[in-house]
XYZ file of C-alpha atoms in Angstrom:
482
model
C -29.459 -29.640 -77.082
C -31.045 -28.007 -80.047
C -34.114 -27.972 -82.161
C -33.228 -29.080 -85.660
C -36.693 -28.277 -86.967
C -35.482 -24.719 -87.539
C -32.539 -23.387 -89.507
C -30.952 -21.853 -86.412
C -28.734 -23.749 -83.991
C -28.003 -22.424 -80.532
C -24.661 -20.989 -79.513
C -24.434 -23.582 -76.731
C -25.795 -27.089 -76.723
C -28.411 -27.237 -74.028
C -26.143 -26.851 -71.059
C -23.581 -24.210 -70.206
C -20.170 -25.013 -71.540
C -21.035 -27.408 -74.327
C -18.400 -26.832 -77.014
C -19.852 -25.852 -80.332
C -19.569 -28.682 -82.842
C -18.636 -26.243 -85.615
C -16.190 -23.893 -83.902
C -13.539 -22.703 -86.381
C -10.090 -23.994 -85.735
C -8.717 -25.366 -82.527
C -9.448 -22.992 -79.692
C -8.798 -25.344 -76.834
C -6.850 -23.114 -74.460
C -7.194 -19.967 -72.419
C -6.080 -16.653 -73.898
C -2.647 -15.444 -72.908
C -1.574 -11.800 -73.046
C 0.008 -10.489 -76.183
C 1.515 -7.264 -77.557
C -0.729 -4.241 -77.213
C -2.785 -2.483 -79.781
C -3.746 0.779 -78.134
C -7.472 1.384 -78.493
C -9.853 3.301 -76.272
C -13.151 1.769 -75.233
C -15.679 2.903 -77.825
C -18.659 5.077 -77.027
C -22.107 4.999 -78.460
C -23.278 1.860 -80.308
C -20.832 -0.773 -79.017
C -21.050 -2.813 -82.148
C -20.369 -0.046 -84.688
C -18.541 2.723 -82.835
C -15.765 4.414 -84.776
C -12.247 4.663 -83.365
C -8.717 5.290 -84.506
C -7.982 1.742 -85.659
C -11.431 1.025 -87.057
C -9.908 0.104 -90.409
C -7.595 -2.517 -88.950
C -8.532 -6.150 -89.560
C -7.608 -9.281 -87.611
C -4.988 -10.182 -90.283
C -3.598 -6.678 -90.161
C -3.255 -6.860 -86.383
C -1.555 -10.237 -86.619
C 0.890 -8.954 -89.256
C 1.646 -5.929 -87.097
C 2.262 -8.042 -83.977
C -0.989 -7.043 -82.227
C -2.961 -10.296 -82.379
C -2.998 -12.339 -79.182
C -2.306 -16.074 -79.453
C -4.734 -18.485 -77.854
C -2.486 -20.389 -75.501
C -2.718 -22.462 -72.312
C -2.562 -20.076 -69.355
C 0.301 -20.007 -66.905
C -0.222 -21.348 -63.387
C -2.610 -19.139 -61.388
C -3.845 -17.110 -64.348
C -7.507 -16.218 -64.162
C -9.676 -15.939 -67.286
C -11.251 -12.810 -65.824
C -7.849 -11.155 -65.340
C -6.808 -12.111 -68.847
C -10.056 -10.767 -70.317
C -9.546 -7.483 -68.432
C -6.064 -7.182 -69.888
C -7.364 -7.858 -73.381
C -9.951 -5.146 -72.968
C -7.290 -2.708 -71.860
C -5.056 -3.531 -74.795
C -7.581 -4.009 -77.596
C -10.971 -2.749 -76.489
C -14.108 -4.833 -76.551
C -13.090 -6.927 -79.558
C -9.610 -8.397 -79.816
C -7.697 -9.818 -82.769
C -6.413 -13.318 -81.864
C -4.366 -16.121 -83.429
C -5.832 -19.599 -83.086
C -3.687 -22.671 -82.547
C -3.888 -23.544 -86.188
C -2.253 -20.185 -87.042
C -5.441 -18.593 -88.405
C -6.693 -15.215 -87.161
C -10.026 -14.432 -85.647
C -11.891 -11.744 -83.701
C -12.540 -12.554 -80.017
C -15.642 -10.689 -78.855
C -15.320 -9.647 -75.172
C -18.160 -7.199 -74.575
C -21.636 -8.169 -73.402
C -23.341 -5.849 -75.856
C -21.057 -6.952 -78.708
C -21.764 -10.637 -78.088
C -25.483 -9.773 -78.073
C -25.053 -7.879 -81.368
C -23.358 -10.832 -83.101
C -25.958 -13.352 -81.909
C -28.846 -11.051 -82.908
C -27.564 -10.354 -86.472
C -27.482 -13.648 -88.305
C -27.573 -11.728 -91.555
C -24.041 -10.494 -90.742
C -22.524 -13.428 -88.844
C -23.413 -16.923 -90.003
C -22.580 -20.354 -88.746
C -19.456 -22.102 -90.018
C -20.353 -25.785 -89.973
C -16.960 -27.125 -91.048
C -16.001 -28.537 -87.601
C -16.951 -32.064 -86.459
C -18.808 -32.827 -83.284
C -17.538 -34.232 -79.971
C -17.411 -37.861 -81.035
C -14.463 -39.743 -82.552
C -14.795 -40.868 -86.136
C -16.721 -44.117 -86.355
C -14.930 -47.248 -87.436
C -15.075 -48.085 -91.130
C -18.451 -49.447 -92.165
C -20.460 -47.915 -89.343
C -21.135 -44.591 -91.009
C -19.947 -41.087 -90.132
C -19.594 -39.979 -86.565
C -22.617 -37.910 -85.482
C -22.357 -34.188 -85.017
C -24.119 -32.516 -82.148
C -27.812 -32.013 -82.820
C -28.688 -29.219 -85.202
C -25.015 -28.632 -86.103
C -24.305 -30.562 -89.206
C -24.931 -29.766 -92.844
C -27.772 -31.260 -94.822
C -31.448 -31.561 -94.118
C -32.794 -31.007 -90.625
C -33.146 -33.926 -88.313
C -35.824 -34.618 -85.638
C -36.603 -31.916 -83.132
C -34.672 -32.516 -79.928
C -36.279 -29.492 -78.310
C -39.793 -30.827 -78.860
C -38.789 -34.251 -77.589
C -37.155 -32.789 -74.449
C -40.264 -30.683 -73.743
C -41.994 -33.936 -72.766
C -39.426 -34.711 -70.056
C -40.970 -34.438 -66.606
C -38.556 -32.305 -64.550
C -39.755 -33.808 -61.266
C -39.308 -37.377 -62.478
C -35.880 -36.452 -63.855
C -34.874 -34.904 -60.523
C -36.091 -37.980 -58.620
C -34.182 -40.321 -60.917
C -31.100 -38.147 -60.592
C -31.466 -38.168 -56.817
C -31.554 -41.940 -56.763
C -28.406 -42.123 -58.889
C -26.687 -39.473 -56.748
C -27.464 -41.328 -53.480
C -26.102 -44.606 -54.818
C -22.934 -42.915 -55.961
C -22.417 -41.126 -52.620
C -23.078 -44.326 -50.686
C -20.328 -45.952 -52.723
C -17.616 -43.773 -51.167
C -19.313 -42.424 -48.038
C -17.633 -44.925 -45.739
C -14.117 -43.934 -46.813
C -14.115 -40.379 -45.417
C -12.293 -39.132 -48.561
C -13.178 -38.892 -52.254
C -12.127 -37.226 -55.492
C -15.535 -35.843 -56.445
C -14.982 -35.103 -60.134
C -14.390 -38.712 -61.021
C -16.235 -40.519 -58.215
C -19.365 -38.376 -58.289
C -19.677 -35.296 -60.533
C -18.978 -36.829 -63.954
C -20.673 -40.026 -63.017
C -23.954 -38.425 -61.926
C -23.994 -36.049 -64.912
C -23.631 -38.798 -67.501
C -26.175 -41.074 -65.821
C -28.631 -38.213 -65.537
C -28.202 -37.407 -69.224
C -28.960 -41.028 -70.072
C -31.983 -41.004 -67.769
C -33.180 -37.798 -69.324
C -33.451 -39.545 -72.688
C -35.499 -42.303 -71.043
C -33.075 -45.168 -71.728
C -32.313 -47.955 -71.449
C -35.004 -50.087 -69.790
C -32.987 -52.329 -67.487
C -30.083 -51.831 -65.064
C -27.661 -54.002 -66.895
C -28.183 -52.255 -70.221
C -28.101 -48.869 -68.477
C -24.641 -49.465 -66.933
C -23.307 -50.968 -70.135
C -24.341 -47.915 -72.154
C -23.035 -45.549 -69.517
C -19.675 -47.318 -69.494
C -19.333 -47.056 -73.274
C -20.403 -43.393 -73.282
C -17.979 -42.577 -70.462
C -15.094 -44.030 -72.491
C -16.182 -42.428 -75.745
C -16.584 -38.995 -74.198
C -13.371 -39.033 -72.139
C -11.194 -36.018 -72.935
C -8.010 -37.964 -73.622
C -9.241 -41.543 -73.499
C -10.355 -43.295 -70.345
C -7.485 -41.977 -68.305
C -8.525 -38.400 -68.991
C -11.000 -38.417 -66.139
C -9.150 -40.857 -63.880
C -6.581 -40.851 -61.120
C -4.142 -38.594 -62.996
C -6.330 -35.638 -62.212
C -6.319 -36.452 -58.497
C -2.528 -36.794 -58.439
C -2.181 -33.449 -60.165
C -3.979 -31.795 -57.243
C -2.583 -33.747 -54.337
C 1.026 -33.667 -55.485
C 1.001 -30.183 -57.006
C 2.123 -31.573 -60.365
C 0.848 -30.973 -63.869
C -1.165 -33.600 -65.738
C 0.947 -34.950 -68.552
C -1.529 -34.875 -71.415
C 0.791 -36.802 -73.721
C 1.035 -39.604 -71.188
C -2.751 -39.746 -70.985
C -3.194 -40.050 -74.745
C -3.370 -43.185 -76.831
C -7.073 -43.667 -76.125
C -8.419 -42.832 -79.557
C -9.004 -46.435 -80.540
C -10.693 -47.209 -77.208
C -12.946 -44.189 -77.650
C -13.799 -45.156 -81.216
C -14.670 -48.712 -80.187
C -16.752 -47.508 -77.278
C -18.587 -45.061 -79.525
C -19.434 -47.856 -81.952
C -20.684 -50.081 -79.126
C -22.812 -47.286 -77.718
C -24.317 -46.731 -81.166
C -25.178 -50.391 -81.529
C -26.786 -50.457 -78.090
C -28.893 -47.451 -79.059
C -29.819 -48.914 -82.426
C -31.333 -51.958 -80.699
C -33.191 -49.731 -78.274
C -34.488 -47.438 -81.057
C -35.730 -50.484 -82.976
C -37.561 -51.711 -79.856
C -39.163 -48.256 -79.349
C -40.307 -48.149 -82.976
C -42.178 -51.421 -82.374
C -43.444 -50.434 -78.946
C -43.399 -46.658 -78.299
C -43.151 -45.287 -74.807
C -43.474 -41.776 -73.320
C -39.779 -40.999 -73.688
C -37.431 -38.934 -75.776
C -36.582 -41.746 -78.200
C -40.203 -42.457 -79.009
C -40.912 -38.765 -79.549
C -37.937 -38.441 -81.881
C -39.121 -41.455 -83.840
C -42.573 -39.827 -84.186
C -41.060 -36.643 -85.594
C -41.751 -36.359 -89.378
C -38.189 -34.997 -89.792
C -36.646 -38.287 -88.593
C -35.728 -40.045 -91.848
C -34.594 -43.306 -90.276
C -33.476 -45.014 -87.045
C -29.888 -43.928 -87.661
C -30.900 -40.259 -87.469
C -32.540 -40.866 -84.087
C -29.467 -42.692 -82.822
C -27.293 -39.754 -83.833
C -29.680 -37.298 -82.211
C -29.649 -39.198 -78.893
C -25.836 -39.495 -78.959
C -25.634 -35.772 -79.601
C -28.086 -34.988 -76.737
C -26.034 -37.030 -74.271
C -22.763 -35.476 -75.413
C -24.280 -31.981 -75.196
C -25.678 -32.507 -71.716
C -22.925 -34.488 -69.979
C -19.656 -32.552 -69.632
C -21.002 -28.967 -69.398
C -23.448 -30.063 -66.737
C -20.637 -31.882 -64.937
C -18.559 -28.706 -65.035
C -21.499 -26.707 -63.682
C -21.860 -29.137 -60.786
C -18.130 -29.186 -60.053
C -17.741 -25.426 -60.248
C -20.721 -24.921 -57.913
C -19.311 -27.395 -55.372
C -16.002 -25.595 -55.487
C -17.769 -22.294 -54.771
C -19.786 -23.760 -51.897
C -16.677 -25.266 -50.348
C -14.314 -22.314 -50.765
C -16.365 -19.097 -50.581
C -17.000 -18.046 -46.957
C -20.386 -16.598 -47.820
C -21.649 -20.028 -48.877
C -19.537 -22.154 -46.532
C -20.860 -20.160 -43.588
C -24.407 -19.413 -44.676
C -25.675 -22.189 -46.966
C -26.574 -24.458 -44.005
C -28.406 -21.544 -42.409
C -30.509 -20.938 -45.444
C -29.326 -17.433 -46.235
C -27.447 -18.366 -49.413
C -28.940 -21.238 -51.362
C -27.583 -23.826 -53.751
C -29.604 -22.138 -56.462
C -27.768 -18.887 -55.849
C -24.416 -20.703 -56.078
C -25.395 -22.348 -59.342
C -26.464 -18.951 -60.788
C -23.280 -17.209 -59.571
C -21.178 -19.872 -61.252
C -22.858 -19.086 -64.564
C -21.843 -15.447 -64.193
C -18.294 -15.870 -62.844
C -17.111 -19.372 -63.799
C -19.390 -20.396 -66.612
C -18.626 -23.813 -68.093
C -19.174 -22.124 -71.476
C -16.150 -19.890 -71.856
C -15.753 -19.332 -75.591
C -17.910 -20.428 -78.501
C -17.343 -19.801 -82.171
C -18.226 -21.238 -85.500
C -19.177 -17.894 -87.034
C -17.920 -15.964 -90.029
C -18.787 -12.496 -91.254
C -20.981 -12.504 -94.368
C -19.746 -9.117 -95.532
C -17.566 -6.291 -94.465
C -18.893 -4.663 -91.289
C -17.877 -2.899 -88.069
C -17.752 -4.620 -84.689
C -16.564 -2.872 -81.565
C -14.881 -0.208 -83.660
C -12.888 -2.753 -85.701
C -13.308 -3.410 -89.374
C -14.432 -7.031 -89.831
C -14.044 -8.289 -93.365
C -16.247 -10.805 -95.157
C -15.110 -14.308 -94.243
C -13.393 -13.340 -90.972
C -13.769 -15.735 -88.070
C -15.638 -14.515 -84.994
C -15.311 -16.189 -81.587
C -17.622 -15.224 -78.716
C -16.165 -15.055 -75.196
C -19.248 -15.697 -73.070
C -17.054 -15.650 -69.958
C -15.692 -12.170 -70.790
C -19.185 -10.892 -71.642
C -20.608 -12.190 -68.328
C -17.969 -10.199 -66.405
C -18.042 -7.105 -68.624
C -17.428 -4.123 -66.312
C -19.915 -2.048 -68.308
C -22.755 -4.192 -66.990
C -21.358 -4.270 -63.451
C -20.444 -0.633 -62.837
C -21.310 -0.889 -59.120
C -19.029 -3.743 -58.075
C -18.861 -7.517 -58.006
C -20.281 -9.364 -61.020
C -22.937 -11.952 -60.310
C -26.220 -11.611 -58.522
C -29.481 -13.456 -58.602
C -30.673 -12.369 -62.050
C -30.302 -14.728 -64.995
C -29.279 -12.246 -67.702
C -25.942 -14.040 -68.194
C -24.971 -15.375 -71.646
C -24.005 -18.868 -70.507
C -26.773 -20.422 -72.575
C -25.947 -18.292 -75.640
C -28.056 -15.466 -77.058
C -30.266 -14.471 -79.908
C -32.144 -16.927 -82.035
C -29.481 -19.566 -81.553
C -29.492 -19.626 -77.763
C -30.111 -22.905 -75.976
C -33.807 -23.543 -76.520
C -36.437 -24.313 -73.895
C -36.550 -26.597 -71.905
C -32.872 -27.661 -71.988
C -31.581 -25.075 -69.486
C -34.290 -26.048 -66.996
C -33.386 -29.741 -67.326
C -29.709 -28.992 -66.842
C -30.456 -26.899 -63.778
C -32.610 -29.662 -62.354
C -29.753 -32.125 -62.741
C -27.168 -29.796 -61.353
C -29.244 -28.660 -58.348
C -30.216 -32.238 -57.448
C -26.628 -33.435 -57.636
C -25.259 -30.659 -55.449
C -28.084 -30.843 -52.864
C -27.905 -34.614 -52.578
C -24.167 -34.604 -51.923
C -24.502 -31.913 -49.245
C -27.476 -33.658 -47.621
C -25.664 -37.026 -47.472
C -22.278 -35.639 -46.407
C -23.021 -32.277 -44.736
C -19.550 -31.758 -43.247
C -17.700 -32.124 -46.598
C -14.628 -29.886 -46.850
C -11.784 -29.537 -49.313
C -8.881 -31.920 -48.728
C -6.348 -29.463 -50.231
C -5.854 -25.699 -50.259
C -8.167 -24.040 -52.790
C -5.166 -22.590 -54.629
C -4.029 -26.105 -55.517
C -7.187 -26.977 -57.441
C -6.326 -27.282 -61.107
C -8.541 -26.241 -64.002
C -8.564 -28.019 -67.361
C -6.499 -25.881 -69.801
C -9.141 -24.752 -72.325
C -10.548 -21.547 -73.753
C -13.804 -23.296 -74.503
C -14.545 -24.726 -71.094
C -14.136 -23.934 -67.414
C -13.989 -27.145 -65.341
C -11.904 -28.698 -62.636
C -9.421 -31.513 -63.168
C -10.164 -32.909 -59.725
C -11.969 -31.916 -56.514
C -10.600 -33.927 -53.546
C -12.652 -33.669 -50.347
C -12.858 -35.225 -46.890
C -15.789 -35.781 -44.555
C -16.908 -37.865 -41.596
C -17.214 -41.488 -42.824
C -20.806 -42.721 -43.048
C -21.689 -46.387 -43.199
C -25.186 -47.204 -44.499
């Protein structure tokens, strides 16, 4: 979620983990180890420190065999372990090769990420990448990019519209949605939470946040179309295949799950048409909701711009918030500190949500930046035009900011919402936290004896360098009939 009334766009879209709409090249996998380029950790200014290979560029490293390809991790590989290995081999900035064969700099250090986000005169946005939606069918106009991301004149201010959202009303609406979803499977004693609950509550909460639509039938129709349009690999991407991958210990066959592009495109067009009708109704009869506030914004040129902004808001809020909820539930169900103490009040759901942002942030890597001119970053020579990718996950676990032990804690100085002038603007992080906290608390209140139905080691993560989210989260509990 961003404010398009300014020239800056945040590094993440309102919720932790939202993929940047303009990230350069495909970076959809976790980093795998590569050949070493020996480089000591720099001292002094982390962004400009000199070192032996300071003149080496990302292309030079690639040609010399030092760049690390961005690949899907092997079974059991941890992003934190891989990041530590990259630091050991390359220092706090590593040359990498993207899936399209192009080279880039992957920024691993907390201070270095802060330097890049704070110096827009050196590292500017690359807006050549499309947003999260499929291309619209012919005759319906271009697919919308995420708010604040596309080229051209600014659109209406999503941040100002979201500032009017009542957090307590949003939490209460989310609680009602969560209770209905839990009641739908509470009598079975088993559930796969990612598909039956987590993604469902996140998407519905995002729709509620925008204040639409006015009746139950239209609400579920819009949710259904958005769920299909936003599915990772078509409708099956979030379905039973993920559950089978966990229960049977098998990999999800992504090629078998494909073929949903046309379904996604059709669903996107239907969702746009539903929103166009609602926007027209709000223009005739405004209400105290996000759509009406977007329509009142002088920067909104027409109804189509408002439709695109709302679609972008929902896309930006849905999956990263779902990953936040799912990752927090995994922590609560697998970490003895929380499993033992959360019911006793010593460790709270809020602490679990904050720890996830430090250790398993949904926002793993963001990009979409290029160097404006030759400069130094982490002791490396970065040339004008070089790609720069920011590893928020690596920055959050940077050992230089955790010299005393385990990363995490109760402070909120993590970079999961970006940094600098382009960080996720107020109040989007608060709204995301309200949704996530309500979803987690409601599930634990309704089904307090929920436990994992498989060994924690068998939980599978989606293979992505951008995101950190579970494929499935199967649980069991005492059946409850209401």
